[in-house]
Amino acid sequence: MPHHDLIVIGAGPGGYVAAIRAAQLGKNVACIEKEPLLGGTCLRVGCIPSKALLESSHLYEQATHGWVDRGIGVSKVQLDLAAMQTHKQQVVNTLGGGIDGLFKKHKVIRYTGHASFDGPGRVIVKGSDGEQELTTDNVLIATGSSVTSLPGIDIDEDRIVSSTGALSFNEVPKHLIVIGAGYIGLEMGTVWRRLGAQVTVLEYLDRILPGMDAQVAKEAQKIFTKQGLKFRLGCRVAGVSVNRKGCEVQIDGQDSLQGDRVLVSVGRRPNTTGLNLESIDVVTSDRGFITVDEHFETLQPGVFAIGDVIGGAMLAHKAEEEGIACVERLYTGYGHVNHDNIPGVCYTDPEIATVGKSEEALKEEGRAYRKGQFPFMANGRARASGHMEGFVKILADEQTDRVLGVHIIGAHAGELIAECASAMEFGASSEDIARCCHAHPTLAETVKEAALAVDGRAIHF
Ligand code: NAI
């Protein structure tokens, strides 16, 4: 019976990165994944394919509307959706193959099949060619999460889709109804609006992007509305039925809404089904998340869990950090994740990026802060490239000036936030960021100016 130092269950961004790190530390590591392609939801049906479609649809929209005032005329722009989908799939397949290559390079042994526990230290892999039993010193559960739906809504991935179906439409919907104005709803709504769909977003709350800084979310709604997304807030969806004309969405206390496709993007739930956790001492919370201590260890010694399956922000990079910290702590004695400093990015246009505390969170804590804000329209590079929407907002402690949160809505916000996350990790003050030389002309100067604005001394605004 094969024996390993560590078995990682799940080859998403949390699991495969942890497996490689453990192998770098000299361990005999196996990774069990049920899907033929490594990379998890993020690579197969999440972050990566959605970014491929976001990039392609952005180019299409620009080519159809965007360049006339720059002196570039383009005629007869055509959409070849099949080619766009092929490009997306090629990106996914290439990156998946890359992880295979990395496993080989680091001698991580891959098993294809569904993993389940058979008591402490024993794991069974059920694959297409039968069952195999493995023994191990340690196990890391990195099984991720799956889409959730609402009562009265059956996702069929045809008319009523999750993000998976919405990534693979083979025709542009006439009217796409999106339930939930979170990350997935806004990113996928943006893709299909750009390609020609009418898009209506129904949101239960009275705002979009819950949890994000409210000022940024308000600005985002204003910009997306101008782009053509229709929002109906405070809508409780009661059900969806499929009829000859398409789909009808029933909304509590309001007229129902007719569309031809419906995207359900109301969150995700942890994947623990079929793991046979009952055979070991692992407990889950009311919402199904695996309970772990600060070192990602469950009640069962030697069994760890990281990523979406333990809750918190359901983000690929959060899972990666946890995977690395978990195995480093296990094999070197030290490993840590600063959960207060995990950036989040919504890849709409403009992008929205955030790290640290929102103004609402600081107010709730009763923490005194100062705020510096700088608009992209006052930045030379933003003007030259025609990306003038949005702003950078920096929140710093009133007494110490330590940066507590940065919120950006604007072009390349997802790249700009990296500087802010690094600065915050080093405990920077807004003065520290303001005193760093930023190249001119760059969008990054908006971050420096927002830092200057904390002290009321932005130069260009
Ligand atoms: P989400 O939690 O971001 O948003 C779900 C939205 O649905 C919320 O605004 C919620 O108020 C709303 N909602 C819930 N019940 C509703 C109802 N009955 N009627 C109308 N609205 C309702 O979830 P989402 O967008 O499905 O994303 C799932 C996870 O995937 C999130 O944790 C997100 O962080 C992650 N993700 C991250 C991305 C990124 O980093 N760019 C991209 C896509 C997903």
Short mmCIF file of C-alpha atoms and ligand atoms in Angstrom, two decimals:
data_model
loop_
_atom_site.label_atom_id
_atom_site.label_comp_id
_atom_site.label_asym_id
_atom_site.label_seq_id
_atom_site.Cartn_x
_atom_site.Cartn_y
_atom_site.Cartn_z
CA MET A 1 0.00 0.00 0.00
CA PRO A 2 1.57 3.35 -1.02
CA HIS A 3 2.52 5.58 1.92
CA HIS A 4 3.02 9.35 1.76
CA ASP A 5 4.21 12.01 4.21
CA LEU A 6 1.34 14.23 3.07
CA ILE A 7 -1.79 13.67 1.02
CA VAL A 8 -3.47 16.79 -0.31
CA ILE A 9 -7.13 16.34 -1.29
CA GLY A 10 -8.02 18.76 -4.07
CA ALA A 11 -5.78 20.39 -6.67
CA GLY A 12 -7.27 23.89 -6.66
CA PRO A 13 -5.05 26.92 -6.01
CA GLY A 14 -4.93 26.08 -2.30
CA GLY A 15 -4.20 22.37 -2.69
CA TYR A 16 -1.77 22.25 -5.59
CA VAL A 17 0.32 25.14 -4.23
CA ALA A 18 0.48 23.47 -0.80
CA ALA A 19 1.51 20.18 -2.43
CA ILE A 20 4.37 21.85 -4.32
CA ARG A 21 5.54 23.73 -1.22
CA ALA A 22 5.58 20.53 0.86
CA ALA A 23 7.57 18.81 -1.91
CA GLN A 24 10.04 21.73 -1.92
CA LEU A 25 10.47 21.05 1.79
CA GLY A 26 11.59 17.53 0.97
CA LYS A 27 8.38 15.62 1.66
CA ASN A 28 6.88 12.70 -0.22
CA VAL A 29 3.60 14.30 -1.33
CA ALA A 30 0.53 13.01 -3.14
CA CYS A 31 -2.36 15.08 -4.46
CA ILE A 32 -5.77 13.52 -5.17
CA GLU A 33 -8.03 15.28 -7.66
CA LYS A 34 -11.24 13.93 -9.18
CA GLU A 35 -11.20 16.12 -12.29
CA PRO A 36 -8.84 15.27 -15.15
CA LEU A 37 -7.62 18.90 -15.30
CA LEU A 38 -5.67 20.20 -12.31
CA GLY A 39 -6.29 23.75 -11.02
CA GLY A 40 -9.69 23.52 -9.36
CA THR A 41 -12.70 25.78 -9.84
CA CYS A 42 -10.42 28.81 -10.22
CA LEU A 43 -8.72 27.44 -13.31
CA ARG A 44 -11.42 25.24 -14.83
CA VAL A 45 -14.63 27.24 -14.34
CA GLY A 46 -13.77 30.37 -12.36
CA CYS A 47 -11.10 33.05 -12.21
CA ILE A 48 -9.14 32.15 -15.33
CA PRO A 49 -11.86 31.45 -17.93
CA SER A 50 -13.84 34.45 -16.69
CA LYS A 51 -10.78 36.66 -17.13
CA ALA A 52 -10.26 35.31 -20.66
CA LEU A 53 -13.87 36.24 -21.52
CA LEU A 54 -13.62 39.58 -19.73
CA GLU A 55 -10.50 40.49 -21.74
CA SER A 56 -11.99 39.32 -25.04
CA SER A 57 -15.36 41.01 -24.50
CA HIS A 58 -13.55 44.21 -23.49
CA LEU A 59 -11.62 44.20 -26.77
CA TYR A 60 -14.84 43.57 -28.69
CA GLU A 61 -16.65 46.42 -26.96
CA GLN A 62 -13.74 48.78 -27.52
CA ALA A 63 -13.52 47.84 -31.18
CA THR A 64 -17.25 48.42 -31.65
CA HIS A 65 -17.57 51.68 -29.68
CA GLY A 66 -14.35 52.81 -28.16
CA TRP A 67 -11.80 54.25 -30.53
CA VAL A 68 -13.50 56.78 -32.80
CA ASP A 69 -12.45 59.77 -30.69
CA ARG A 70 -8.84 58.53 -30.80
CA GLY A 71 -8.78 58.71 -34.56
CA ILE A 72 -9.08 54.99 -35.16
CA GLY A 73 -11.95 53.88 -37.32
CA VAL A 74 -12.83 50.21 -37.36
CA SER A 75 -15.49 48.85 -39.63
CA LYS A 76 -17.31 45.55 -39.79
CA VAL A 77 -16.41 44.32 -36.31
CA GLN A 78 -17.75 40.81 -35.97
CA LEU A 79 -18.28 38.60 -33.00
CA ASP A 80 -17.15 35.00 -33.36
CA LEU A 81 -18.31 33.63 -30.04
CA ALA A 82 -17.14 30.09 -30.84
CA ALA A 83 -13.58 31.37 -31.44
CA MET A 84 -13.74 33.43 -28.24
CA GLN A 85 -14.77 30.31 -26.30
CA THR A 86 -12.02 28.27 -27.96
CA HIS A 87 -9.41 30.85 -26.91
CA LYS A 88 -10.77 30.69 -23.34
CA GLN A 89 -10.51 26.90 -23.28
CA GLN A 90 -6.98 26.95 -24.70
CA VAL A 91 -5.87 29.27 -21.90
CA VAL A 92 -7.45 26.94 -19.34
CA ASN A 93 -5.96 23.78 -20.85
CA THR A 94 -2.48 25.27 -21.16
CA LEU A 95 -2.43 26.41 -17.55
CA GLY A 96 -3.83 23.06 -16.36
CA GLY A 97 -1.06 21.27 -18.25
CA GLY A 98 1.39 23.65 -16.58
CA ILE A 99 0.35 22.39 -13.15
CA ASP A 100 0.89 18.79 -14.32
CA GLY A 101 4.38 19.84 -15.34
CA LEU A 102 5.00 21.48 -11.96
CA PHE A 103 3.86 18.30 -10.17
CA LYS A 104 6.32 16.25 -12.24
CA LYS A 105 9.13 18.74 -11.61
CA HIS A 106 8.55 18.62 -7.85
CA LYS A 107 7.78 14.87 -7.79
CA VAL A 108 4.27 15.36 -6.43
CA ILE A 109 2.40 12.11 -7.12
CA ARG A 110 -1.00 12.63 -8.64
CA TYR A 111 -3.98 10.32 -8.12
CA THR A 112 -7.12 10.83 -10.21
CA GLY A 113 -10.34 10.00 -8.40
CA HIS A 114 -12.59 10.87 -5.49
CA ALA A 115 -10.88 10.80 -2.08
CA SER A 116 -12.49 9.72 1.16
CA PHE A 117 -11.19 8.91 4.63
CA ASP A 118 -11.08 5.41 6.00
CA GLY A 119 -10.13 6.27 9.56
CA PRO A 120 -7.04 8.21 10.72
CA GLY A 121 -4.08 7.99 8.33
CA ARG A 122 -5.98 6.10 5.65
CA VAL A 123 -7.40 7.54 2.44
CA ILE A 124 -9.25 5.74 -0.34
CA VAL A 125 -9.15 6.98 -3.93
CA LYS A 126 -12.06 5.90 -6.13
CA GLY A 127 -11.15 6.36 -9.76
CA SER A 128 -12.39 5.10 -13.10
CA ASP A 129 -10.06 2.08 -12.78
CA GLY A 130 -11.21 1.08 -9.30
CA GLU A 131 -10.24 1.77 -5.71
CA GLN A 132 -6.84 2.30 -4.16
CA GLU A 133 -6.02 2.62 -0.49
CA LEU A 134 -3.22 4.92 0.65
CA THR A 135 -1.68 5.55 4.04
CA THR A 136 -0.22 8.85 5.16
CA ASP A 137 1.21 10.79 8.10
CA ASN A 138 -0.76 13.93 7.34
CA VAL A 139 -3.73 14.98 5.19
CA LEU A 140 -4.61 18.43 3.92
CA ILE A 141 -8.24 18.90 2.86
CA ALA A 142 -8.45 21.55 0.14
CA THR A 143 -11.72 20.55 -1.51
CA GLY A 144 -13.02 24.09 -2.11
CA SER A 145 -16.64 25.05 -2.62
CA SER A 146 -19.58 24.67 -4.99
CA VAL A 147 -22.27 26.98 -6.23
CA THR A 148 -25.36 27.35 -4.06
CA SER A 149 -28.83 27.99 -5.37
CA LEU A 150 -32.04 29.30 -3.82
CA PRO A 151 -35.16 27.37 -2.81
CA GLY A 152 -37.40 27.09 -5.89
CA ILE A 153 -34.54 27.35 -8.36
CA ASP A 154 -33.03 24.30 -10.06
CA ILE A 155 -29.82 25.10 -11.89
CA ASP A 156 -29.84 23.12 -15.17
CA GLU A 157 -26.74 24.83 -16.67
CA ASP A 158 -28.78 25.53 -19.79
CA ARG A 159 -31.52 28.11 -19.15
CA ILE A 160 -30.82 28.52 -15.45
CA VAL A 161 -27.08 28.58 -15.00
CA SER A 162 -24.38 28.98 -12.38
CA SER A 163 -21.11 30.71 -13.24
CA THR A 164 -20.08 27.45 -14.95
CA GLY A 165 -22.92 27.63 -17.49
CA ALA A 166 -22.54 31.40 -17.89
CA LEU A 167 -18.93 30.87 -18.99
CA SER A 168 -20.02 28.58 -21.80
CA PHE A 169 -23.07 30.06 -23.52
CA ASN A 170 -22.81 29.31 -27.21
CA GLU A 171 -25.00 32.27 -28.14
CA VAL A 172 -25.38 35.71 -26.63
CA PRO A 173 -28.55 35.80 -24.49
CA LYS A 174 -31.09 38.44 -25.46
CA HIS A 175 -31.98 39.14 -21.85
CA LEU A 176 -29.80 37.70 -19.11
CA ILE A 177 -31.24 37.99 -15.62
CA VAL A 178 -28.58 37.84 -12.92
CA ILE A 179 -29.59 36.95 -9.37
CA GLY A 180 -27.05 38.42 -6.91
CA ALA A 181 -24.89 41.54 -7.36
CA GLY A 182 -21.69 40.03 -5.98
CA TYR A 183 -18.41 39.26 -7.74
CA ILE A 184 -19.76 36.60 -10.11
CA GLY A 185 -22.96 38.43 -11.02
CA LEU A 186 -21.13 41.63 -11.91
CA GLU A 187 -18.24 39.99 -13.78
CA MET A 188 -20.42 37.67 -15.86
CA GLY A 189 -23.09 40.34 -16.31
CA THR A 190 -20.37 42.60 -17.69
CA VAL A 191 -19.14 39.96 -20.17
CA TRP A 192 -22.56 39.33 -21.69
CA ARG A 193 -23.63 42.99 -21.68
CA ARG A 194 -20.49 43.82 -23.69
CA LEU A 195 -21.30 41.08 -26.17
CA GLY A 196 -24.80 42.46 -26.70
CA ALA A 197 -27.14 41.04 -24.05
CA GLN A 198 -29.61 43.10 -22.09
CA VAL A 199 -28.63 42.39 -18.47
CA THR A 200 -30.81 42.90 -15.38
CA VAL A 201 -29.23 42.31 -11.98
CA LEU A 202 -31.56 41.46 -9.09
CA GLU A 203 -30.10 41.96 -5.63
CA TYR A 204 -31.69 41.15 -2.30
CA LEU A 205 -29.90 43.92 -0.38
CA ASP A 206 -30.28 47.66 -0.97
CA ARG A 207 -26.73 47.85 -2.38
CA ILE A 208 -24.38 45.94 -4.65
CA LEU A 209 -21.12 44.23 -3.62
CA PRO A 210 -21.95 43.59 0.04
CA GLY A 211 -18.96 43.78 2.34
CA MET A 212 -17.08 46.19 0.10
CA ASP A 213 -16.60 49.82 1.10
CA ALA A 214 -20.03 51.43 0.51
CA GLN A 215 -18.72 54.54 -1.27
CA VAL A 216 -16.88 52.37 -3.79
CA ALA A 217 -19.93 50.12 -4.29
CA LYS A 218 -22.12 53.19 -4.90
CA GLU A 219 -19.69 54.57 -7.47
CA ALA A 220 -19.54 51.14 -9.13
CA GLN A 221 -23.31 50.97 -9.43
CA LYS A 222 -23.39 54.46 -11.00
CA ILE A 223 -20.74 53.51 -13.58
CA PHE A 224 -22.23 50.08 -14.40
CA THR A 225 -25.69 51.64 -14.82
CA LYS A 226 -24.20 54.13 -17.30
CA GLN A 227 -22.69 51.17 -19.16
CA GLY A 228 -26.14 49.61 -19.51
CA LEU A 229 -26.52 47.13 -16.63
CA LYS A 230 -29.99 47.44 -15.05
CA PHE A 231 -30.14 47.01 -11.28
CA ARG A 232 -33.15 46.14 -9.16
CA LEU A 233 -32.17 46.29 -5.50
CA GLY A 234 -34.17 45.04 -2.53
CA CYS A 235 -35.52 42.15 -4.65
CA ARG A 236 -36.17 38.80 -3.03
CA VAL A 237 -36.27 36.19 -5.75
CA ALA A 238 -38.87 33.55 -4.92
CA GLY A 239 -38.31 31.16 -7.83
CA VAL A 240 -37.57 30.71 -11.51
CA SER A 241 -39.63 28.72 -13.99
CA VAL A 242 -38.65 27.70 -17.48
CA ASN A 243 -41.29 28.21 -20.18
CA ARG A 244 -41.45 28.22 -23.97
CA LYS A 245 -40.25 31.83 -24.15
CA GLY A 246 -37.33 31.32 -21.79
CA CYS A 247 -37.35 31.86 -18.04
CA GLU A 248 -39.64 33.71 -15.70
CA VAL A 249 -38.22 35.00 -12.44
CA GLN A 250 -40.69 35.41 -9.60
CA ILE A 251 -39.91 38.25 -7.21
CA ASP A 252 -41.65 38.69 -3.83
CA GLY A 253 -44.15 41.56 -3.96
CA GLN A 254 -43.25 42.57 -7.53
CA ASP A 255 -44.17 41.64 -11.10
CA SER A 256 -42.23 38.67 -12.42
CA LEU A 257 -39.47 39.22 -14.96
CA GLN A 258 -39.05 37.41 -18.27
CA GLY A 259 -35.60 36.67 -19.71
CA ASP A 260 -34.05 33.98 -21.85
CA ARG A 261 -31.30 32.93 -19.41
CA VAL A 262 -30.90 33.28 -15.67
CA LEU A 263 -27.57 33.31 -13.81
CA VAL A 264 -27.76 32.32 -10.16
CA SER A 265 -24.82 33.92 -8.33
CA VAL A 266 -25.81 34.03 -4.68
CA GLY A 267 -22.73 32.50 -3.11
CA ARG A 268 -20.97 29.17 -2.64
CA ARG A 269 -20.94 26.34 -0.08
CA PRO A 270 -18.08 24.18 1.20
CA ASN A 271 -17.38 20.77 -0.42
CA THR A 272 -17.31 18.05 2.21
CA THR A 273 -19.78 15.53 0.78
CA GLY A 274 -18.39 12.05 0.30
CA LEU A 275 -15.18 12.65 2.30
CA ASN A 276 -16.41 10.30 5.05
CA LEU A 277 -15.32 12.78 7.72
CA GLU A 278 -17.35 10.67 10.17
CA SER A 279 -14.51 8.13 10.16
CA ILE A 280 -12.18 10.69 11.72
CA ASP A 281 -12.49 13.43 14.32
CA VAL A 282 -13.33 16.35 12.01
CA VAL A 283 -16.25 18.62 12.79
CA THR A 284 -18.09 21.12 10.62
CA SER A 285 -19.95 24.30 11.50
CA ASP A 286 -23.71 24.86 11.02
CA ARG A 287 -22.96 26.10 7.51
CA GLY A 288 -20.82 23.08 6.70
CA PHE A 289 -17.34 24.65 6.94
CA ILE A 290 -14.60 22.45 8.44
CA THR A 291 -13.54 23.74 11.85
CA VAL A 292 -9.78 24.30 12.23
CA ASP A 293 -7.48 25.96 14.76
CA GLU A 294 -5.10 28.85 14.01
CA HIS A 295 -2.67 26.38 12.38
CA PHE A 296 -5.39 24.97 10.08
CA GLU A 297 -5.49 21.70 12.04
CA THR A 298 -8.81 19.94 12.68
CA LEU A 299 -9.66 18.11 15.90
CA GLN A 300 -8.09 15.02 14.30
CA PRO A 301 -4.30 15.32 14.77
CA GLY A 302 -2.55 15.31 11.40
CA VAL A 303 -5.64 16.35 9.42
CA PHE A 304 -5.61 19.93 8.18
CA ALA A 305 -7.94 22.03 6.01
CA ILE A 306 -7.53 25.28 4.09
CA GLY A 307 -9.30 27.51 1.57
CA ASP A 308 -13.03 27.79 0.79
CA VAL A 309 -13.82 24.63 2.76
CA ILE A 310 -12.92 26.37 6.06
CA GLY A 311 -14.79 29.62 5.28
CA GLY A 312 -13.67 33.24 5.25
CA ALA A 313 -13.08 35.05 1.96
CA MET A 314 -13.62 32.56 -0.88
CA LEU A 315 -10.64 33.71 -2.88
CA ALA A 316 -7.96 31.70 -4.69
CA HIS A 317 -5.08 33.72 -3.24
CA LYS A 318 -6.41 33.38 0.31
CA ALA A 319 -6.45 29.60 -0.17
CA GLU A 320 -2.88 29.70 -1.56
CA GLU A 321 -1.58 31.66 1.41
CA GLU A 322 -3.30 29.26 3.81
CA GLY A 323 -1.93 26.21 1.98
CA ILE A 324 1.63 27.49 2.15
CA ALA A 325 1.34 28.62 5.77
CA CYS A 326 -0.18 25.27 6.77
CA VAL A 327 2.60 23.10 5.32
CA GLU A 328 5.39 25.48 6.36
CA ARG A 329 4.11 25.46 9.92
CA LEU A 330 3.84 21.66 9.80
CA TYR A 331 7.36 21.07 8.44
CA THR A 332 9.36 24.12 9.57
CA GLY A 333 7.51 25.18 12.71
CA TYR A 334 6.53 28.57 11.35
CA GLY A 335 3.76 29.67 9.00
CA HIS A 336 1.21 32.43 9.23
CA VAL A 337 -1.49 34.21 7.21
CA ASN A 338 -2.45 37.80 7.93
CA HIS A 339 -6.17 37.52 7.24
CA ASP A 340 -6.60 41.27 7.78
CA ASN A 341 -4.55 41.92 4.68
CA ILE A 342 -6.09 39.86 1.88
CA PRO A 343 -6.86 41.92 -1.21
CA GLY A 344 -10.09 41.41 -3.15
CA VAL A 345 -10.57 42.34 -6.79
CA CYS A 346 -13.68 42.47 -8.93
CA TYR A 347 -12.58 42.39 -12.59
CA THR A 348 -15.23 44.63 -14.07
CA ASP A 349 -14.40 47.79 -16.03
CA PRO A 350 -13.30 49.71 -14.15
CA GLU A 351 -11.82 47.16 -11.77
CA ILE A 352 -12.62 47.37 -8.10
CA ALA A 353 -9.93 46.44 -5.58
CA THR A 354 -9.85 46.55 -1.86
CA VAL A 355 -7.61 45.62 1.05
CA GLY A 356 -8.03 46.13 4.78
CA LYS A 357 -10.95 47.83 6.50
CA SER A 358 -13.82 49.69 4.88
CA GLU A 359 -15.05 53.00 6.31
CA GLU A 360 -18.12 51.20 7.64
CA ALA A 361 -15.99 48.62 9.48
CA LEU A 362 -13.83 51.35 11.05
CA LYS A 363 -16.91 53.29 12.16
CA GLU A 364 -18.37 50.13 13.67
CA GLU A 365 -15.13 49.54 15.58
CA GLY A 366 -15.19 53.16 16.76
CA ARG A 367 -11.69 53.63 15.35
CA ALA A 368 -10.73 57.23 14.52
CA TYR A 369 -9.32 57.52 10.99
CA ARG A 370 -8.38 60.03 8.34
CA LYS A 371 -9.26 59.63 4.69
CA GLY A 372 -7.37 60.61 1.56
CA GLN A 373 -9.05 60.35 -1.81
CA PHE A 374 -7.77 61.03 -5.31
CA PRO A 375 -9.73 60.80 -8.58
CA PHE A 376 -8.33 59.10 -11.70
CA MET A 377 -9.50 62.05 -13.83
CA ALA A 378 -6.73 64.15 -12.22
CA ASN A 379 -4.02 61.66 -13.25
CA GLY A 380 -2.13 62.30 -16.49
CA ARG A 381 -1.76 58.66 -17.53
CA ALA A 382 -5.46 57.99 -16.87
CA ARG A 383 -6.41 60.94 -19.09
CA ALA A 384 -4.00 59.90 -21.84
CA SER A 385 -5.39 56.37 -21.89
CA GLY A 386 -9.02 57.43 -21.49
CA HIS A 387 -9.55 55.70 -18.13
CA MET A 388 -10.83 58.58 -16.04
CA GLU A 389 -13.52 56.95 -13.94
CA GLY A 390 -13.12 56.19 -10.26
CA PHE A 391 -10.83 57.05 -7.39
CA VAL A 392 -8.35 55.75 -4.82
CA LYS A 393 -9.30 56.05 -1.18
CA ILE A 394 -6.82 55.50 1.65
CA LEU A 395 -7.93 55.21 5.26
CA ALA A 396 -5.28 55.76 7.93
CA ASP A 397 -5.34 55.71 11.73
CA GLU A 398 -5.91 59.22 13.05
CA GLN A 399 -3.19 58.96 15.71
CA THR A 400 -0.48 56.81 14.14
CA ASP A 401 -1.20 57.36 10.41
CA ARG A 402 -0.90 53.59 9.88
CA VAL A 403 -2.80 52.58 6.73
CA LEU A 404 -5.90 50.60 7.72
CA GLY A 405 -7.62 50.17 4.37
CA VAL A 406 -7.30 51.03 0.68
CA HIS A 407 -10.24 50.98 -1.76
CA ILE A 408 -9.79 51.58 -5.45
CA ILE A 409 -12.25 51.76 -8.29
CA GLY A 410 -10.49 52.53 -11.54
CA ALA A 411 -8.39 51.16 -14.38
CA HIS A 412 -5.99 48.40 -13.31
CA ALA A 413 -7.15 48.68 -9.69
CA GLY A 414 -6.33 44.97 -9.30
CA GLU A 415 -2.67 45.69 -10.04
CA LEU A 416 -2.52 48.93 -8.04
CA ILE A 417 -3.80 47.24 -4.89
CA ALA A 418 -0.63 45.06 -4.70
CA GLU A 419 1.48 48.06 -3.68
CA CYS A 420 -1.05 48.90 -0.98
CA ALA A 421 -1.20 45.34 0.37
CA SER A 422 2.62 45.21 0.52
CA ALA A 423 2.78 48.57 2.27
CA MET A 424 0.17 47.47 4.80
CA GLU A 425 2.00 44.19 5.43
CA PHE A 426 5.05 46.25 6.41
CA GLY A 427 2.88 48.41 8.68
CA ALA A 428 3.26 51.49 6.46
CA SER A 429 1.80 54.88 7.27
CA SER A 430 0.16 56.99 4.56
CA GLU A 431 3.23 59.23 4.87
CA ASP A 432 5.44 56.23 3.94
CA ILE A 433 3.47 55.68 0.71
CA ALA A 434 3.40 59.42 -0.03
CA ARG A 435 7.21 59.68 0.37
CA CYS A 436 7.91 56.81 -2.08
CA CYS A 437 8.85 57.95 -5.56
CA HIS A 438 6.25 56.73 -8.08
CA ALA A 439 7.15 56.80 -11.77
CA HIS A 440 5.49 59.42 -13.94
CA PRO A 441 3.24 59.14 -15.81
CA THR A 442 1.63 56.07 -14.23
CA LEU A 443 -1.72 55.15 -12.77
CA ALA A 444 0.19 54.26 -9.59
CA GLU A 445 0.62 57.97 -8.94
CA THR A 446 -3.05 57.99 -7.91
CA VAL A 447 -2.05 55.86 -4.90
CA LYS A 448 0.71 58.29 -3.93
CA GLU A 449 -1.65 61.25 -4.34
CA ALA A 450 -4.36 59.60 -2.24
CA ALA A 451 -1.71 59.01 0.45
CA LEU A 452 -0.76 62.70 0.26
CA ALA A 453 -4.46 63.57 0.46
CA VAL A 454 -4.70 61.86 3.87
CA ASP A 455 -2.70 64.84 5.11
CA GLY A 456 -4.54 67.31 2.87
CA ARG A 457 -1.60 67.83 0.52
CA ALA A 458 -2.39 66.10 -2.77
CA ILE A 459 -0.67 68.06 -5.50
CA HIS A 460 -2.94 67.54 -8.47
CA PHE A 461 -6.40 67.80 -6.88
P1 NAI B 1 -21.22 36.83 -3.43
O1 NAI B 1 -21.32 36.39 -2.03
O2 NAI B 1 -20.06 37.67 -3.87
O3 NAI B 1 -22.54 37.63 -3.84
C1 NAI B 1 -23.83 37.04 -3.76
C2 NAI B 1 -24.89 38.14 -3.84
O4 NAI B 1 -26.16 37.53 -3.94
C3 NAI B 1 -24.91 39.03 -2.61
O5 NAI B 1 -24.91 40.38 -3.03
C4 NAI B 1 -26.23 38.64 -1.94
O6 NAI B 1 -26.80 39.70 -1.22
C5 NAI B 1 -27.09 38.26 -3.15
N1 NAI B 1 -28.23 37.41 -2.84
C6 NAI B 1 -28.28 36.37 -1.97
N2 NAI B 1 -29.53 35.83 -1.97
C7 NAI B 1 -30.27 36.51 -2.87
C8 NAI B 1 -31.63 36.43 -3.34
N3 NAI B 1 -32.47 35.51 -2.88
N4 NAI B 1 -32.06 37.30 -4.29
C9 NAI B 1 -31.21 38.24 -4.77
N5 NAI B 1 -29.93 38.37 -4.37
C10 NAI B 1 -29.45 37.51 -3.43
O7 NAI B 1 -21.32 35.47 -4.28
P2 NAI B 1 -20.93 35.13 -5.77
O8 NAI B 1 -20.93 36.34 -6.64
O9 NAI B 1 -21.83 34.01 -6.13
O10 NAI B 1 -19.44 34.62 -5.64
C11 NAI B 1 -19.16 33.45 -4.87
C12 NAI B 1 -17.78 33.52 -4.28
O11 NAI B 1 -16.82 33.46 -5.28
C13 NAI B 1 -17.58 34.79 -3.49
O12 NAI B 1 -17.11 34.45 -2.22
C14 NAI B 1 -16.54 35.55 -4.25
O13 NAI B 1 -15.63 36.17 -3.39
C15 NAI B 1 -15.86 34.48 -5.10
N6 NAI B 1 -15.48 35.05 -6.38
C16 NAI B 1 -14.43 35.90 -6.45
C17 NAI B 1 -14.09 36.49 -7.65
C18 NAI B 1 -12.93 37.42 -7.69
O14 NAI B 1 -12.12 37.40 -6.79
N7 NAI B 1 -12.82 38.27 -8.70
C19 NAI B 1 -14.82 36.23 -8.87
C20 NAI B 1 -15.93 35.35 -8.68
C21 NAI B 1 -16.22 34.79 -7.48
#
